[in-house]
Amino acid sequence: MTIRLYDTSARQIRDFTPLTAGCVSIYLCGATVQAAPHIGHIRSGLNFDMMRRWFEYRGYEVTFVRNVTDIDDKIIAKSAEQRRPWWSIGYENERAFNDGYAALGCLPPTYEPRATGHVTEMVEMMRGLIERGHAYESEGNVYFDVKSYADYLSLSRQELDNIRQPESTGETGKRDARDFAMWKSVKPGEPSWETPWGRGRPGWHLECSAMAHKYLGEAFDIHGGGLDLIFPHHENEIAQAKAFGDEFAKYWVHNAWVTMSGEKMSKSLGNSVLVSEMVKQWRPIVLRYYLGTPHYRSMIEYSEEALREAESAFARIEGFYQRVIEKAGVVEPAAEVPPAFAEAMDDDLGVPQALAIVHTTVRQGNSALAADDKDAAIARLSEVRAMLGVLGLDPLDPHWAGEADRGEDLHGAVDTLVRLVLEQRESARARKDWATADAIRDQLQQSGLVIEDSPTGPRWTLGPR
């Protein structure tokens, strides 16, 4: 068994070999909490949640760190715009992110450090970089000297001569316009912390280098994040950490975006779809299926039609669950997933290929039901539960029980009404009034319900939206 991952730094899929046998250390760039999360933000957390789950299934002990950037230019701008304390905005949106992660079934990280809680570690790193000649202080700012680090831009494979920064950054005293700020000097009305170079606040890139060092040490296995972070954020993290003396990350894994009309979903473009609104319109387990089942390196073009297709696909799986449980009761998941599923997941987390095995197994189980082969149907459901459990998508997992509870009252009311109509249909069938029976069925289907005649009587489910 060898897990293989696409390493951005190598531009190829590599065999995964952990630094410590049996253990995996992962650092994921998490939320910048200037606003509530859209589904593009949550996709990153969800992709790495599936990675973590697969490593754990394969027997690894996983340390998973996901940071919170709770101070930056955007948060300060929001504070001034809304006339609210910066920490109030940050905390409110941090909770919104965690609510979003939890709603879609993401396991909580091992550690979730905030940038503002690690100024001491940042000062230590800046001091070391200044001593080694990789950073310098100017007018209370501390900058990284990009020319001092020979491997700068090795991750994105750009040329330094082609890199230019805008002239209007407001950062003064740079030796080179391409040098980046690790620490920004205090400005009127902004939060600040004391350092040997005066009061100020962290630059965006420094925090992750410092927090990865604190929680995962000088070297760790996997650094993750969205494609948009490769430059400048991850390039600058690497430069700081390695110039400081750390080996830093062994593998770099990046997830693709959720797009709308071909554009990356973002708050600044006004094309974002907030998670808090989506979970009111769609079941969270369906959202997880929609966002988590494409390959993590593939773009997702958002559309309601695609969501409806995901909902229908997942409904077919749930229908299989329901039919087997009616015959045999709740079936426990298998101890191991099928070999073809494991092979797909080992190959760069091939969730689409793994999901194809799930749907094939569901079809086999439905065929077994049609043939009245109860034992085979039970075996197939056991396998499906094992596979969906690894993906965080098992409908019988206790996490999703609350979702079922929230809809229980509404379902009960609808069930009472539908059964009254179905009784009228059964009466029509009993008197061989097939036209009336078919008309009732058609009307129910036009209302979004699917009617299925079973040995125990008619059964209804919600159809595609």
PDB file of C-alpha atoms in Angstrom, residues 58-242:
ATOM      1  CA  ARG A  58      -4.776   3.689   6.095  1.00  0.00           C
ATOM      2  CA  GLY A  59      -3.588   3.560   9.692  1.00  0.00           C
ATOM      3  CA  TYR A  60      -1.672   6.824  10.031  1.00  0.00           C
ATOM      4  CA  GLU A  61      -1.811   9.080  13.069  1.00  0.00           C
ATOM      5  CA  VAL A  62      -2.591  12.513  11.624  1.00  0.00           C
ATOM      6  CA  THR A  63      -1.711  15.893  13.101  1.00  0.00           C
ATOM      7  CA  PHE A  64      -3.791  18.430  11.206  1.00  0.00           C
ATOM      8  CA  VAL A  65      -3.176  22.162  11.689  1.00  0.00           C
ATOM      9  CA  ARG A  66      -5.481  24.737  10.086  1.00  0.00           C
ATOM     10  CA  ASN A  67      -4.699  28.350  10.932  1.00  0.00           C
ATOM     11  CA  VAL A  68      -6.919  31.404  11.278  1.00  0.00           C
ATOM     12  CA  THR A  69      -5.702  34.750   9.923  1.00  0.00           C
ATOM     13  CA  ASP A  70      -7.493  37.082  12.311  1.00  0.00           C
ATOM     14  CA  ILE A  71      -5.629  40.280  11.431  1.00  0.00           C
ATOM     15  CA  ASP A  72      -4.781  41.662   7.990  1.00  0.00           C
ATOM     16  CA  ASP A  73      -5.436  44.644   5.710  1.00  0.00           C
ATOM     17  CA  LYS A  74      -8.923  43.464   4.739  1.00  0.00           C
ATOM     18  CA  ILE A  75     -10.059  42.947   8.333  1.00  0.00           C
ATOM     19  CA  ILE A  76      -8.775  46.407   9.270  1.00  0.00           C
ATOM     20  CA  ALA A  77     -10.586  47.923   6.275  1.00  0.00           C
ATOM     21  CA  LYS A  78     -13.810  46.157   7.292  1.00  0.00           C
ATOM     22  CA  SER A  79     -13.371  47.454  10.830  1.00  0.00           C
ATOM     23  CA  ALA A  80     -13.176  51.054   9.595  1.00  0.00           C
ATOM     24  CA  GLU A  81     -16.049  50.563   7.161  1.00  0.00           C
ATOM     25  CA  GLN A  82     -18.384  48.989   9.719  1.00  0.00           C
ATOM     26  CA  ARG A  83     -17.114  51.022  12.694  1.00  0.00           C
ATOM     27  CA  ARG A  84     -16.620  47.855  14.692  1.00  0.00           C
ATOM     28  CA  PRO A  85     -13.575  46.481  16.518  1.00  0.00           C
ATOM     29  CA  TRP A  86     -11.342  44.358  14.299  1.00  0.00           C
ATOM     30  CA  TRP A  87     -11.475  41.473  16.761  1.00  0.00           C
ATOM     31  CA  SER A  88     -15.294  41.502  16.715  1.00  0.00           C
ATOM     32  CA  ILE A  89     -15.359  41.089  12.942  1.00  0.00           C
ATOM     33  CA  GLY A  90     -12.700  38.386  13.087  1.00  0.00           C
ATOM     34  CA  TYR A  91     -14.380  36.376  15.819  1.00  0.00           C
ATOM     35  CA  GLU A  92     -17.816  36.545  14.202  1.00  0.00           C
ATOM     36  CA  ASN A  93     -16.503  35.279  10.896  1.00  0.00           C
ATOM     37  CA  GLU A  94     -14.241  32.676  12.503  1.00  0.00           C
ATOM     38  CA  ARG A  95     -17.357  31.183  14.055  1.00  0.00           C
ATOM     39  CA  ALA A  96     -19.110  31.313  10.674  1.00  0.00           C
ATOM     40  CA  PHE A  97     -16.242  29.373   9.109  1.00  0.00           C
ATOM     41  CA  ASN A  98     -16.288  26.756  11.849  1.00  0.00           C
ATOM     42  CA  ASP A  99     -20.067  26.461  11.527  1.00  0.00           C
ATOM     43  CA  GLY A 100     -19.596  25.893   7.792  1.00  0.00           C
ATOM     44  CA  TYR A 101     -16.897  23.269   8.263  1.00  0.00           C
ATOM     45  CA  ALA A 102     -19.009  21.487  10.875  1.00  0.00           C
ATOM     46  CA  ALA A 103     -22.205  21.639   8.791  1.00  0.00           C
ATOM     47  CA  LEU A 104     -20.453  19.851   5.931  1.00  0.00           C
ATOM     48  CA  GLY A 105     -18.994  17.188   8.206  1.00  0.00           C
ATOM     49  CA  CYS A 106     -15.348  18.292   8.418  1.00  0.00           C
ATOM     50  CA  LEU A 107     -13.497  16.887  11.414  1.00  0.00           C
ATOM     51  CA  PRO A 108     -12.091  19.561  13.745  1.00  0.00           C
ATOM     52  CA  PRO A 109      -8.358  20.202  13.301  1.00  0.00           C
ATOM     53  CA  THR A 110      -5.845  18.960  15.830  1.00  0.00           C
ATOM     54  CA  TYR A 111      -4.807  22.595  16.334  1.00  0.00           C
ATOM     55  CA  GLU A 112      -6.384  25.795  15.008  1.00  0.00           C
ATOM     56  CA  PRO A 113      -4.012  28.635  15.918  1.00  0.00           C
ATOM     57  CA  ARG A 114      -4.810  32.319  15.401  1.00  0.00           C
ATOM     58  CA  ALA A 115      -2.203  34.662  13.990  1.00  0.00           C
ATOM     59  CA  THR A 116      -2.580  37.204  16.802  1.00  0.00           C
ATOM     60  CA  GLY A 117      -1.751  34.546  19.374  1.00  0.00           C
ATOM     61  CA  HIS A 118       1.703  33.936  17.902  1.00  0.00           C
ATOM     62  CA  VAL A 119       3.431  37.303  17.766  1.00  0.00           C
ATOM     63  CA  THR A 120       6.200  35.950  20.030  1.00  0.00           C
ATOM     64  CA  GLU A 121       7.016  33.223  17.518  1.00  0.00           C
ATOM     65  CA  MET A 122       6.960  35.751  14.674  1.00  0.00           C
ATOM     66  CA  VAL A 123       9.397  38.056  16.487  1.00  0.00           C
ATOM     67  CA  GLU A 124      11.716  35.111  17.081  1.00  0.00           C
ATOM     68  CA  MET A 125      11.677  34.222  13.378  1.00  0.00           C
ATOM     69  CA  MET A 126      12.242  37.829  12.254  1.00  0.00           C
ATOM     70  CA  ARG A 127      15.140  38.209  14.653  1.00  0.00           C
ATOM     71  CA  GLY A 128      16.763  35.072  13.269  1.00  0.00           C
ATOM     72  CA  LEU A 129      16.256  36.182   9.668  1.00  0.00           C
ATOM     73  CA  ILE A 130      17.761  39.614  10.340  1.00  0.00           C
ATOM     74  CA  GLU A 131      20.771  37.986  12.004  1.00  0.00           C
ATOM     75  CA  ARG A 132      21.257  35.704   8.987  1.00  0.00           C
ATOM     76  CA  GLY A 133      21.062  38.621   6.533  1.00  0.00           C
ATOM     77  CA  HIS A 134      17.730  37.610   4.980  1.00  0.00           C
ATOM     78  CA  ALA A 135      15.620  40.414   6.446  1.00  0.00           C
ATOM     79  CA  TYR A 136      16.008  44.053   7.454  1.00  0.00           C
ATOM     80  CA  GLU A 137      14.182  46.720   9.444  1.00  0.00           C
ATOM     81  CA  SER A 138      13.180  50.040   7.898  1.00  0.00           C
ATOM     82  CA  GLU A 139      11.021  52.718   9.542  1.00  0.00           C
ATOM     83  CA  GLY A 140       9.511  50.149  11.914  1.00  0.00           C
ATOM     84  CA  ASN A 141       8.750  47.688   9.100  1.00  0.00           C
ATOM     85  CA  VAL A 142      10.569  44.394   8.700  1.00  0.00           C
ATOM     86  CA  TYR A 143      11.055  43.171   5.135  1.00  0.00           C
ATOM     87  CA  PHE A 144      12.345  39.933   3.659  1.00  0.00           C
ATOM     88  CA  ASP A 145      15.151  40.445   1.164  1.00  0.00           C
ATOM     89  CA  VAL A 146      14.075  38.198  -1.722  1.00  0.00           C
ATOM     90  CA  LYS A 147      17.462  38.410  -3.453  1.00  0.00           C
ATOM     91  CA  SER A 148      19.116  36.915  -0.368  1.00  0.00           C
ATOM     92  CA  TYR A 149      17.337  33.584  -0.853  1.00  0.00           C
ATOM     93  CA  ALA A 150      18.578  31.840  -3.999  1.00  0.00           C
ATOM     94  CA  ASP A 151      15.617  29.452  -4.345  1.00  0.00           C
ATOM     95  CA  TYR A 152      12.933  32.150  -4.177  1.00  0.00           C
ATOM     96  CA  LEU A 153      10.062  31.354  -6.613  1.00  0.00           C
ATOM     97  CA  SER A 154      11.018  27.659  -6.885  1.00  0.00           C
ATOM     98  CA  LEU A 155       7.434  26.598  -6.119  1.00  0.00           C
ATOM     99  CA  SER A 156       5.742  28.737  -8.784  1.00  0.00           C
ATOM    100  CA  ARG A 157       8.748  28.543 -11.120  1.00  0.00           C
ATOM    101  CA  GLN A 158       8.695  32.196 -12.010  1.00  0.00           C
ATOM    102  CA  GLU A 159      11.637  34.468 -12.766  1.00  0.00           C
ATOM    103  CA  LEU A 160      12.439  37.171 -10.236  1.00  0.00           C
ATOM    104  CA  ASP A 161      13.042  39.678 -13.017  1.00  0.00           C
ATOM    105  CA  ASN A 162       9.422  39.231 -14.094  1.00  0.00           C
ATOM    106  CA  ILE A 163       8.024  39.951 -10.641  1.00  0.00           C
ATOM    107  CA  ARG A 164       6.884  43.500  -9.979  1.00  0.00           C
ATOM    108  CA  GLN A 165       4.896  44.928  -7.095  1.00  0.00           C
ATOM    109  CA  PRO A 166       2.493  47.875  -7.335  1.00  0.00           C
ATOM    110  CA  GLU A 167       4.030  51.190  -6.395  1.00  0.00           C
ATOM    111  CA  SER A 168       1.065  52.127  -4.151  1.00  0.00           C
ATOM    112  CA  THR A 169       1.407  49.426  -1.484  1.00  0.00           C
ATOM    113  CA  GLY A 170       1.961  51.999   1.261  1.00  0.00           C
ATOM    114  CA  GLU A 171       5.062  50.081   2.379  1.00  0.00           C
ATOM    115  CA  THR A 172       8.027  52.415   2.736  1.00  0.00           C
ATOM    116  CA  GLY A 173      11.743  51.911   3.063  1.00  0.00           C
ATOM    117  CA  LYS A 174      12.136  48.815   0.867  1.00  0.00           C
ATOM    118  CA  ARG A 175      15.518  48.096  -0.684  1.00  0.00           C
ATOM    119  CA  ASP A 176      13.756  46.354  -3.550  1.00  0.00           C
ATOM    120  CA  ALA A 177      10.108  46.742  -4.566  1.00  0.00           C
ATOM    121  CA  ARG A 178       9.788  42.949  -4.636  1.00  0.00           C
ATOM    122  CA  ASP A 179      10.782  42.514  -0.975  1.00  0.00           C
ATOM    123  CA  PHE A 180       7.753  41.603   1.093  1.00  0.00           C
ATOM    124  CA  ALA A 181       6.638  42.774   4.515  1.00  0.00           C
ATOM    125  CA  MET A 182       6.888  40.399   7.442  1.00  0.00           C
ATOM    126  CA  TRP A 183       5.969  43.132   9.915  1.00  0.00           C
ATOM    127  CA  LYS A 184       4.142  46.417   9.317  1.00  0.00           C
ATOM    128  CA  SER A 185       4.786  49.484  11.451  1.00  0.00           C
ATOM    129  CA  VAL A 186       1.920  50.915  13.488  1.00  0.00           C
ATOM    130  CA  LYS A 187      -0.532  53.269  11.804  1.00  0.00           C
ATOM    131  CA  PRO A 188      -3.120  55.497  13.507  1.00  0.00           C
ATOM    132  CA  GLY A 189      -6.220  53.590  14.544  1.00  0.00           C
ATOM    133  CA  GLU A 190      -4.777  50.166  13.745  1.00  0.00           C
ATOM    134  CA  PRO A 191      -4.142  47.352  16.253  1.00  0.00           C
ATOM    135  CA  SER A 192      -0.488  46.858  17.134  1.00  0.00           C
ATOM    136  CA  TRP A 193       1.893  44.727  19.183  1.00  0.00           C
ATOM    137  CA  GLU A 194       5.268  45.584  20.683  1.00  0.00           C
ATOM    138  CA  THR A 195       8.451  44.274  19.035  1.00  0.00           C
ATOM    139  CA  PRO A 196      12.171  45.157  19.182  1.00  0.00           C
ATOM    140  CA  TRP A 197      11.548  47.329  16.092  1.00  0.00           C
ATOM    141  CA  GLY A 198       8.576  49.220  17.499  1.00  0.00           C
ATOM    142  CA  ARG A 199       4.860  48.624  17.559  1.00  0.00           C
ATOM    143  CA  GLY A 200       3.141  47.147  14.560  1.00  0.00           C
ATOM    144  CA  ARG A 201       1.264  44.128  13.259  1.00  0.00           C
ATOM    145  CA  PRO A 202       2.047  40.925  11.348  1.00  0.00           C
ATOM    146  CA  GLY A 203       2.399  40.677   7.610  1.00  0.00           C
ATOM    147  CA  TRP A 204       0.251  38.009   6.027  1.00  0.00           C
ATOM    148  CA  HIS A 205       2.990  35.523   5.106  1.00  0.00           C
ATOM    149  CA  LEU A 206       5.010  35.462   8.330  1.00  0.00           C
ATOM    150  CA  GLU A 207       2.244  34.019  10.481  1.00  0.00           C
ATOM    151  CA  CYS A 208       2.063  30.665   8.672  1.00  0.00           C
ATOM    152  CA  SER A 209       5.815  30.096   8.708  1.00  0.00           C
ATOM    153  CA  ALA A 210       5.887  30.834  12.440  1.00  0.00           C
ATOM    154  CA  MET A 211       2.840  28.733  13.332  1.00  0.00           C
ATOM    155  CA  ALA A 212       3.899  25.743  11.210  1.00  0.00           C
ATOM    156  CA  HIS A 213       7.270  25.850  13.007  1.00  0.00           C
ATOM    157  CA  LYS A 214       5.601  25.964  16.423  1.00  0.00           C
ATOM    158  CA  TYR A 215       3.074  23.178  15.917  1.00  0.00           C
ATOM    159  CA  LEU A 216       4.829  20.880  13.429  1.00  0.00           C
ATOM    160  CA  GLY A 217       8.510  21.615  13.975  1.00  0.00           C
ATOM    161  CA  GLU A 218      11.334  22.311  11.552  1.00  0.00           C
ATOM    162  CA  ALA A 219      10.021  19.793   9.015  1.00  0.00           C
ATOM    163  CA  PHE A 220       6.579  18.378   8.301  1.00  0.00           C
ATOM    164  CA  ASP A 221       4.920  16.293   5.624  1.00  0.00           C
ATOM    165  CA  ILE A 222       2.238  18.218   3.729  1.00  0.00           C
ATOM    166  CA  HIS A 223       1.419  21.889   3.253  1.00  0.00           C
ATOM    167  CA  GLY A 224      -1.963  22.522   1.654  1.00  0.00           C
ATOM    168  CA  GLY A 225      -4.082  25.346   0.336  1.00  0.00           C
ATOM    169  CA  GLY A 226      -5.846  26.748  -2.687  1.00  0.00           C
ATOM    170  CA  LEU A 227      -4.140  27.255  -6.043  1.00  0.00           C
ATOM    171  CA  ASP A 228      -4.325  31.020  -5.598  1.00  0.00           C
ATOM    172  CA  LEU A 229      -1.947  30.794  -2.620  1.00  0.00           C
ATOM    173  CA  ILE A 230       1.014  29.390  -4.555  1.00  0.00           C
ATOM    174  CA  PHE A 231       2.214  32.929  -5.240  1.00  0.00           C
ATOM    175  CA  PRO A 232       2.884  35.019  -3.317  1.00  0.00           C
ATOM    176  CA  HIS A 233       1.802  33.430  -0.051  1.00  0.00           C
ATOM    177  CA  HIS A 234       3.372  29.992  -0.240  1.00  0.00           C
ATOM    178  CA  GLU A 235       6.483  31.238  -2.011  1.00  0.00           C
ATOM    179  CA  ASN A 236       7.011  33.712   0.802  1.00  0.00           C
ATOM    180  CA  GLU A 237       6.344  31.118   3.479  1.00  0.00           C
ATOM    181  CA  ILE A 238       9.010  28.875   1.967  1.00  0.00           C
ATOM    182  CA  ALA A 239      11.533  31.712   1.731  1.00  0.00           C
ATOM    183  CA  GLN A 240      11.042  32.737   5.365  1.00  0.00           C
ATOM    184  CA  ALA A 241      11.055  29.234   6.811  1.00  0.00           C
ATOM    185  CA  LYS A 242      13.993  27.859   4.830  1.00  0.00           C
TER     186      LYS A 242
END
